[in-house]
CSV table of C-alpha atoms in Angstrom, one decimal:
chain,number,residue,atom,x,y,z
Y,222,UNK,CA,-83.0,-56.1,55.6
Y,223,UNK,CA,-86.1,-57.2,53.2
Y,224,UNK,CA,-87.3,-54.1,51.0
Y,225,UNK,CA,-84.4,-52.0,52.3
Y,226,UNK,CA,-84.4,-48.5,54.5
Y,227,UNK,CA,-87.3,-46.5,54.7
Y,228,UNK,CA,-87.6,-43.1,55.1
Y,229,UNK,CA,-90.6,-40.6,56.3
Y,230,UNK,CA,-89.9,-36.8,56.9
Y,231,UNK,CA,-91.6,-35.8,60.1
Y,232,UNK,CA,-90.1,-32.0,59.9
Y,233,UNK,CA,-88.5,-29.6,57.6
Y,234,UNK,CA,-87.3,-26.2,57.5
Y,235,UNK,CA,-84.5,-24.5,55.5
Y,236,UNK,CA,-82.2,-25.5,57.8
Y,237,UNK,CA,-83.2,-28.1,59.8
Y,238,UNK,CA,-84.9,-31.4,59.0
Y,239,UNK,CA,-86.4,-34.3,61.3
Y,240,UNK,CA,-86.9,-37.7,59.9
Y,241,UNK,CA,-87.7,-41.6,60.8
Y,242,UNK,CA,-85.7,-44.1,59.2
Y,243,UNK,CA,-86.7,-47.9,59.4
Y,244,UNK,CA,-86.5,-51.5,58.3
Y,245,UNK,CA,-82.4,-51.0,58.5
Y,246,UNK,CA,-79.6,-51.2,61.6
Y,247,UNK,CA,-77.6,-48.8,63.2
Y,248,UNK,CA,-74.7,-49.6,61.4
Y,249,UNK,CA,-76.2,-47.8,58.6
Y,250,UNK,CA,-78.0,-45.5,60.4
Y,251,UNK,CA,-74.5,-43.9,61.7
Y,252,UNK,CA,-73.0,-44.5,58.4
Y,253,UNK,CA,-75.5,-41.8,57.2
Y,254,UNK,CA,-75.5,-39.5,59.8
Y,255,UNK,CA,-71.5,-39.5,59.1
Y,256,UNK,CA,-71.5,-39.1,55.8
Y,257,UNK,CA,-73.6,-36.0,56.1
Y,258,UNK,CA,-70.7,-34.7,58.8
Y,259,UNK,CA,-68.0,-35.5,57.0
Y,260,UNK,CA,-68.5,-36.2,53.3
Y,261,UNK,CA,-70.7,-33.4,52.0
Y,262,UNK,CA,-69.0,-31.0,50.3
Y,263,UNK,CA,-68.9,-27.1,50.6
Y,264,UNK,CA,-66.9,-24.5,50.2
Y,265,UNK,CA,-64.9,-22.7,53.1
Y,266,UNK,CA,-61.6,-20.3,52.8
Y,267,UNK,CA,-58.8,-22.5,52.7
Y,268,UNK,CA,-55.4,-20.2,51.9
Y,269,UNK,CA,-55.1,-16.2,53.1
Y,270,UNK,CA,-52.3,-14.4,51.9
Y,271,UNK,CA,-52.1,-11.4,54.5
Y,272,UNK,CA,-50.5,-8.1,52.9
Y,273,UNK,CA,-51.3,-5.9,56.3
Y,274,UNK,CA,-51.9,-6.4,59.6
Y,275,UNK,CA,-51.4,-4.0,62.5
Y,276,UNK,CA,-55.1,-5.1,64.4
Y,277,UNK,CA,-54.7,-6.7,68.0
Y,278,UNK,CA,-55.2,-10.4,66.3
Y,279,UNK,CA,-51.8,-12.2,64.7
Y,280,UNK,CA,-52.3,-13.7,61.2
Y,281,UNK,CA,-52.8,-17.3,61.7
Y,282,UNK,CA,-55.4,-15.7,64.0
Y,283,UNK,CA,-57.4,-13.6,61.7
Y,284,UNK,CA,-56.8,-16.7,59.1
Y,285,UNK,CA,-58.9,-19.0,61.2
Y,286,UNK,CA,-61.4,-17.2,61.7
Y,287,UNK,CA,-61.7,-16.8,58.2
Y,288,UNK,CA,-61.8,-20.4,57.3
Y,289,UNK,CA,-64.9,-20.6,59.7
Y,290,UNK,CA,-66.9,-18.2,58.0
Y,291,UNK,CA,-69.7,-19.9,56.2
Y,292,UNK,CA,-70.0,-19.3,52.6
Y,293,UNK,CA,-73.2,-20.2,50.6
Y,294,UNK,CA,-72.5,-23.8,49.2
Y,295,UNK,CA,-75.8,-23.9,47.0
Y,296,UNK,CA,-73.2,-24.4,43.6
Y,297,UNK,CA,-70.4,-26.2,45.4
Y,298,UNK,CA,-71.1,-29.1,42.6
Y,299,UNK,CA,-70.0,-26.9,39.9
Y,300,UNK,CA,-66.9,-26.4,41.1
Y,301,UNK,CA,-63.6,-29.3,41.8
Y,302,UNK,CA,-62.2,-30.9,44.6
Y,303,UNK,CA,-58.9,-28.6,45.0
Y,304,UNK,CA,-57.2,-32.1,45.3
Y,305,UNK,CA,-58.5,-33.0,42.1
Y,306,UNK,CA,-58.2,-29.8,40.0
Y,307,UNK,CA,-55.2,-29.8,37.7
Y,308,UNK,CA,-54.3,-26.5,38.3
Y,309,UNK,CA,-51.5,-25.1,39.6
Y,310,UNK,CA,-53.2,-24.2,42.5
Y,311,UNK,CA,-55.3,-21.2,41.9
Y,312,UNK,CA,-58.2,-21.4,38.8
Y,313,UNK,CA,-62.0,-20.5,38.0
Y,314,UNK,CA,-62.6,-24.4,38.2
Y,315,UNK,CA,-61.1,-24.6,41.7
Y,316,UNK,CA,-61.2,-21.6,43.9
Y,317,UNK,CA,-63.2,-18.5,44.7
Y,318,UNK,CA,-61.0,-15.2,45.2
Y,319,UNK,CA,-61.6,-12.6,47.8
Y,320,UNK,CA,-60.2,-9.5,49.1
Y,321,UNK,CA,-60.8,-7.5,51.9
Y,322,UNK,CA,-59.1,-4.0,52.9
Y,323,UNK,CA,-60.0,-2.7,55.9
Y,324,UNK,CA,-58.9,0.8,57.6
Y,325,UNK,CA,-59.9,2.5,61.0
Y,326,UNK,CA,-59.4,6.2,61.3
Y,327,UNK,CA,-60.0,7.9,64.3
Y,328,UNK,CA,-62.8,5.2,66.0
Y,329,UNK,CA,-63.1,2.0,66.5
Y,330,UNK,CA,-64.4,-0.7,63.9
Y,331,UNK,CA,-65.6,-3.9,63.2
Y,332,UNK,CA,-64.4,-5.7,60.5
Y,333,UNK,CA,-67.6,-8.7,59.3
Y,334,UNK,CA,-67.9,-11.4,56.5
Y,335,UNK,CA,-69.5,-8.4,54.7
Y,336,UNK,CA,-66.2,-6.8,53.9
Y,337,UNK,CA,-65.2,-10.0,51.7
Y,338,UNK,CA,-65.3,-8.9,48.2
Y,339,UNK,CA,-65.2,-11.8,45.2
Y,340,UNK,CA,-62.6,-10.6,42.7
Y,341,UNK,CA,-62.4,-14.2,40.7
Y,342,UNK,CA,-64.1,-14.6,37.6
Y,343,UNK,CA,-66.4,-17.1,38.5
Y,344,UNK,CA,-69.6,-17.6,36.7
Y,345,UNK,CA,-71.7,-17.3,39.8
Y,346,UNK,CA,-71.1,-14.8,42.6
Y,347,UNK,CA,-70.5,-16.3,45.7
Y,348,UNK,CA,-70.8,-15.0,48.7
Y,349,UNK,CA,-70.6,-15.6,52.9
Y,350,UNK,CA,-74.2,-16.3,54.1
Y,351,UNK,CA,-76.5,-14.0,56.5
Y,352,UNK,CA,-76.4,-15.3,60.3
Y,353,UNK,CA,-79.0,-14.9,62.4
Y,354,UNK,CA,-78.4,-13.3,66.4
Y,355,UNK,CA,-80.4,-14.6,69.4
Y,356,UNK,CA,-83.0,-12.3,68.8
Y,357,UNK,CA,-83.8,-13.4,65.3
Y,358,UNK,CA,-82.2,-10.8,63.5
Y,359,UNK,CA,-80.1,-10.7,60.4
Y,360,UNK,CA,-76.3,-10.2,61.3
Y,361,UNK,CA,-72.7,-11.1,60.1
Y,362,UNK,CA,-70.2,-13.2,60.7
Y,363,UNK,CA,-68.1,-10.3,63.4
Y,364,UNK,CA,-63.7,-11.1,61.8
Y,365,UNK,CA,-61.8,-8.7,63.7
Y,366,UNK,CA,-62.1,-5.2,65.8
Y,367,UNK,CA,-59.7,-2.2,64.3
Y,368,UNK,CA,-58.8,-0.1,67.1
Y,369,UNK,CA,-57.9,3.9,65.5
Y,370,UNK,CA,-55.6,4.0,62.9
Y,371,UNK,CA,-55.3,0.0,61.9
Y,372,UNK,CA,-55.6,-1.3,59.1
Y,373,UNK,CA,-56.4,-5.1,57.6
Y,374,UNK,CA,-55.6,-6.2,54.5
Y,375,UNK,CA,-55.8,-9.8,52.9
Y,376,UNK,CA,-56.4,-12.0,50.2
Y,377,UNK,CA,-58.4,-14.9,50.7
Y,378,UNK,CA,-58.9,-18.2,48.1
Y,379,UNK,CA,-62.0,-20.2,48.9
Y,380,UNK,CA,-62.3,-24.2,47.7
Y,381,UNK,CA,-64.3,-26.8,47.5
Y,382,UNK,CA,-63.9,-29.7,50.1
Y,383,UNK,CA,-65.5,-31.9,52.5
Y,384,UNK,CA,-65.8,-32.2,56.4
Y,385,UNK,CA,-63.2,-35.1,56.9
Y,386,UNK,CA,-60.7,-33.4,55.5
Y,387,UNK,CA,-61.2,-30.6,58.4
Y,388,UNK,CA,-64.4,-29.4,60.3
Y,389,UNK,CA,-64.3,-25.5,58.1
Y,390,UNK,CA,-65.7,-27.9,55.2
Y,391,UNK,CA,-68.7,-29.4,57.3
Y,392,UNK,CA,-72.1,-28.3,56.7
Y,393,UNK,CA,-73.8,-29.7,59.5
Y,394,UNK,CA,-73.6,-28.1,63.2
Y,395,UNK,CA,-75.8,-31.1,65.1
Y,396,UNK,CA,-76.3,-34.4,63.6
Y,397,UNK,CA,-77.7,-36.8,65.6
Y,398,UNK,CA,-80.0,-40.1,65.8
Y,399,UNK,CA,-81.8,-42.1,68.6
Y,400,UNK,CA,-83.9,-45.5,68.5
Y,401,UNK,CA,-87.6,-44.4,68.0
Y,402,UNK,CA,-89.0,-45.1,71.7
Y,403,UNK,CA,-91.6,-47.2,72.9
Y,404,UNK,CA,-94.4,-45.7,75.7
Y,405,UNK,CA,-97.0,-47.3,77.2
Y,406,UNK,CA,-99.6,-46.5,79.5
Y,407,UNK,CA,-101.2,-49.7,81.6
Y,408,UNK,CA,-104.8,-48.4,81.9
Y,409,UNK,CA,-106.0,-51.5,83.7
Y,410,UNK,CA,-103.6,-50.1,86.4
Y,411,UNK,CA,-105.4,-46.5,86.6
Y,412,UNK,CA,-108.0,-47.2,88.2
Y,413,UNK,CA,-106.0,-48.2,91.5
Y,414,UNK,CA,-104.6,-44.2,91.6
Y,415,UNK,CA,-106.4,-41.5,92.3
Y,416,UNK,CA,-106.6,-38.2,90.2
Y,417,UNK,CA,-104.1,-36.4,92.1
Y,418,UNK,CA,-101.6,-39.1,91.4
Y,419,UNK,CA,-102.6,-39.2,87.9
Y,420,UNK,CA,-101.5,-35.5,87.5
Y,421,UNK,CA,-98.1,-35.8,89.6
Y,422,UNK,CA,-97.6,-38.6,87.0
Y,423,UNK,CA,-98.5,-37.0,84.0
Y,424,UNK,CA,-96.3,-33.6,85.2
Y,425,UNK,CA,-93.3,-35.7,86.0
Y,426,UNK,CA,-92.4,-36.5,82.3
Y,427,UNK,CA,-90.1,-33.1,81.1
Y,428,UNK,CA,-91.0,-33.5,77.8
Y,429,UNK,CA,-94.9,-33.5,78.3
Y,430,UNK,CA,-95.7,-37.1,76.5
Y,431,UNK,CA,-98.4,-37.9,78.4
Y,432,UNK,CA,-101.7,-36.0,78.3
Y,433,UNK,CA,-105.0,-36.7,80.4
Y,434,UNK,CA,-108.5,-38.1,77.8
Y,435,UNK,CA,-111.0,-36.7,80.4
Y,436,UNK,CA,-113.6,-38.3,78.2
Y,437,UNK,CA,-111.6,-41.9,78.2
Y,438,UNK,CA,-110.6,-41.4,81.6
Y,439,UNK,CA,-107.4,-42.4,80.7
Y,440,UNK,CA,-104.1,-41.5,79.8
Y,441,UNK,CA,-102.9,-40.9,76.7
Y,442,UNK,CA,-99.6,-41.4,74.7
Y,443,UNK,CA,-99.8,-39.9,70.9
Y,444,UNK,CA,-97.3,-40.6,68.0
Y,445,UNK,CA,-96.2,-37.4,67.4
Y,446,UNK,CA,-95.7,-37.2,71.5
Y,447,UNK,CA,-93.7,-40.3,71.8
Y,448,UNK,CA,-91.4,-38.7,70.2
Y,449,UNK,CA,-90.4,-36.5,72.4
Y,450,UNK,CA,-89.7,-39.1,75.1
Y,451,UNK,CA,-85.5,-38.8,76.1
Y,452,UNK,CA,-85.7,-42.2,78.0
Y,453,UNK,CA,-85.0,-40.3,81.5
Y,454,UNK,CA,-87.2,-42.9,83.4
Y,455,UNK,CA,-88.9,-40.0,85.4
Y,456,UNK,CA,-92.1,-41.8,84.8
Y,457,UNK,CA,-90.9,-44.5,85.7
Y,458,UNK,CA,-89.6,-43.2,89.4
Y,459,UNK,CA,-93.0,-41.5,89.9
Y,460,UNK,CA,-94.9,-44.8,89.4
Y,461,UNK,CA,-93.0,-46.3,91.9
Y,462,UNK,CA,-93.6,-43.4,94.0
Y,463,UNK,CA,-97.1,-44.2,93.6
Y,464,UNK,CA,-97.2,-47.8,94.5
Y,465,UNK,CA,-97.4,-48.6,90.9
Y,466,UNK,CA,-94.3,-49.8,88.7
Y,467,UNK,CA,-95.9,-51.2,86.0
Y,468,UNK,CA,-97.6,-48.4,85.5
Y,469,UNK,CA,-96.0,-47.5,82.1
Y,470,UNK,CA,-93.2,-49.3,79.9
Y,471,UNK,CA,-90.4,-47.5,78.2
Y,472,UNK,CA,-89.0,-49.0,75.8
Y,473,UNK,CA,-87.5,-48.8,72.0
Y,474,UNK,CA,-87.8,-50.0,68.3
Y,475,UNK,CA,-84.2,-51.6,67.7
Y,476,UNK,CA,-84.5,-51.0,63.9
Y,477,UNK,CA,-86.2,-47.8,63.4
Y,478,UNK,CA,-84.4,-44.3,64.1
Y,479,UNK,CA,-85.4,-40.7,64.5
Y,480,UNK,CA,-83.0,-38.4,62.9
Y,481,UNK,CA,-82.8,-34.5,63.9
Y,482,UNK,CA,-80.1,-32.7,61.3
Y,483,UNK,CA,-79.4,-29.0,61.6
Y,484,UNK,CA,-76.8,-27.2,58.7
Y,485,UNK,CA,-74.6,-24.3,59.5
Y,486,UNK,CA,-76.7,-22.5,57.0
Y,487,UNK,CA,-74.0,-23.4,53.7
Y,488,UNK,CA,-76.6,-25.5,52.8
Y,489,UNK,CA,-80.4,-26.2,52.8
Y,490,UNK,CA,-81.1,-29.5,55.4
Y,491,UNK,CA,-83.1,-30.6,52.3
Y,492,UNK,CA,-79.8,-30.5,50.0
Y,493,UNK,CA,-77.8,-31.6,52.8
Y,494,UNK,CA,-80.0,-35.2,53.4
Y,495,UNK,CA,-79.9,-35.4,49.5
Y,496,UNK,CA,-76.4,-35.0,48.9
Y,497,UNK,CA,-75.8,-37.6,51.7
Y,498,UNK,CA,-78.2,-39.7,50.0
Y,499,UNK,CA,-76.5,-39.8,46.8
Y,500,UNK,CA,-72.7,-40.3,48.2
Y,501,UNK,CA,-73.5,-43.1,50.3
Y,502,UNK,CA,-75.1,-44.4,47.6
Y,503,UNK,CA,-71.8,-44.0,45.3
Y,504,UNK,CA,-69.8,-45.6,48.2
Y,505,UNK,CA,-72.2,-48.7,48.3
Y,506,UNK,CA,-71.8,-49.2,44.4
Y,507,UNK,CA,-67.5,-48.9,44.6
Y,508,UNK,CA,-67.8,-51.8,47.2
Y,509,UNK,CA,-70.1,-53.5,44.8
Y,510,UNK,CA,-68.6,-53.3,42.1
Y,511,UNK,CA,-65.2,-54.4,43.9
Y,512,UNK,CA,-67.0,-57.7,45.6
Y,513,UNK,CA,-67.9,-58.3,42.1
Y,514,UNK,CA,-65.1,-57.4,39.3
């Protein structure tokens, strides 16, 4: 495409980001939106060496979970691909230690990602993030339940790697991207329905993109609005109702794309669109500079 991609951010917020890509195709569109899945790395549990374990979940069990539990990825860069380390399997470079020892005595207990305690020397402490329950408020990633008198005791080596290797490594929970839509209101047409109609009209879209300019007398369709629009056609089966078909167009821009990203919280959206950014970037020069050597 002339010029290349362009990009506008519409919304951001620490973990979420919205934007509009344009001027490119949706090969490279989805070649983005996978590279933020699948080649952004983080770090995630990837080895537990279990020493005790008398709770009501089996080891490969408890180990899964553990690989799922989000750990803050903000210095993932200063660390090696496990793959690449030359290590024997275990170093400062490569992996993150942690232990966790766990008793019940004569209650019940819950065992969280708080109980993971970093015992490698690393320069930076590393820990699992904060999650956030329904209600807004600060919790933690719930492991295991100790029933009286259990006890769990582990050993678990964190590493670097990325989300096509497995899903533990991915930072992003909901990646997705649609063609920017297209919606138009024939005014010429409103003045064969009355104001009723207009209303049952407006109210049949579920995503409210259509608002009534008393002062125009018309109806009106606003940038940020048309956004919203899901391509359901219930617009379009209301104008029919109505008698009038051509009452609005749907439509879409093949070449431009809205994007809606949300992270698992390992990372900031921001550093998540960056990093993805900069990789596909790197992928574009090795096939380059292999056309071209």
């Amino acid at each position: 495409m002339e010029n290349g991609p362009q990009i506008e951010i519409l919304e951001m917020e620490e973990f979420k980001i919205r934007f509009k890509m344009w001027n490119t195709d949706a090969s490279f569109a989805n070649a983005l939106r996978r590279v933020m899945i699948a080649e952004v790395p983080t770090l995630a549990i990837d080895l537990v060496e279990i020493e005790e374990n008398n709770s009501p979940l089996h080891d490969e069990f408890v180990a899964h979970r553990l690989g799922l539990v989000p750990i803050d990825s903000t210095n993932a860069h200063k660390f090696t691909l496990y793959r690449d380390c030359e290590c024997d399997g275990e170093c400062s470079k490569c992996t993150i230690v942690y232990s966790l020892d766990v008793s019940s005595r004569d209650n019940n207990l819950s065992i969280t990602s708080t109980d993971l305690k970093q015992i490698s020397n690393n320069n930076d402490r590393i820990s699992p993030i904060e999650c956030f329950s329904v209600n807004n408020e600060k919790s933690n990633v719930l492991i295991a339940k100790l029933g009286p008198h259990q006890r769990l005791k582990l050993r678990a080596l964190a590493k670097k790697g990325i989300g096509k290797e497995h899903a533990k490594w991915s930072p992003c929970c909901g990646t997705k991207f649609v063609n920017k839509p297209i919606v138009k209101v024939n005014e010429e047409l409103l003045q064969y329905i009355s104001n009723d109609q207009r209303m049952e009209f407006i109210k049949s879209c579920p995503r409210k993109v259509f608002t009534e300019n008393t002062n125009r007398n018309t109806i009106e369709v606003t940038n940020e609005s048309e956004l919203l629009c899901i391509m359901c056609g219930e617009c379009k089966i209301k104008a029919e109702e109505i008698g009038q078909p051509q009452l609005v167009y749907l439509s879409y821009e093949k070449n431009c794309f809205i994007f809606d990203v949300e992270t698992t919280g390992v990372l900031k959206a921001k550093e998540v669109f960056l990093n993805a950014i900069t990789c596909l970037k790197e992928k574009l020069e090795t096939v380059r500079n292999g056309l071209f050597s």
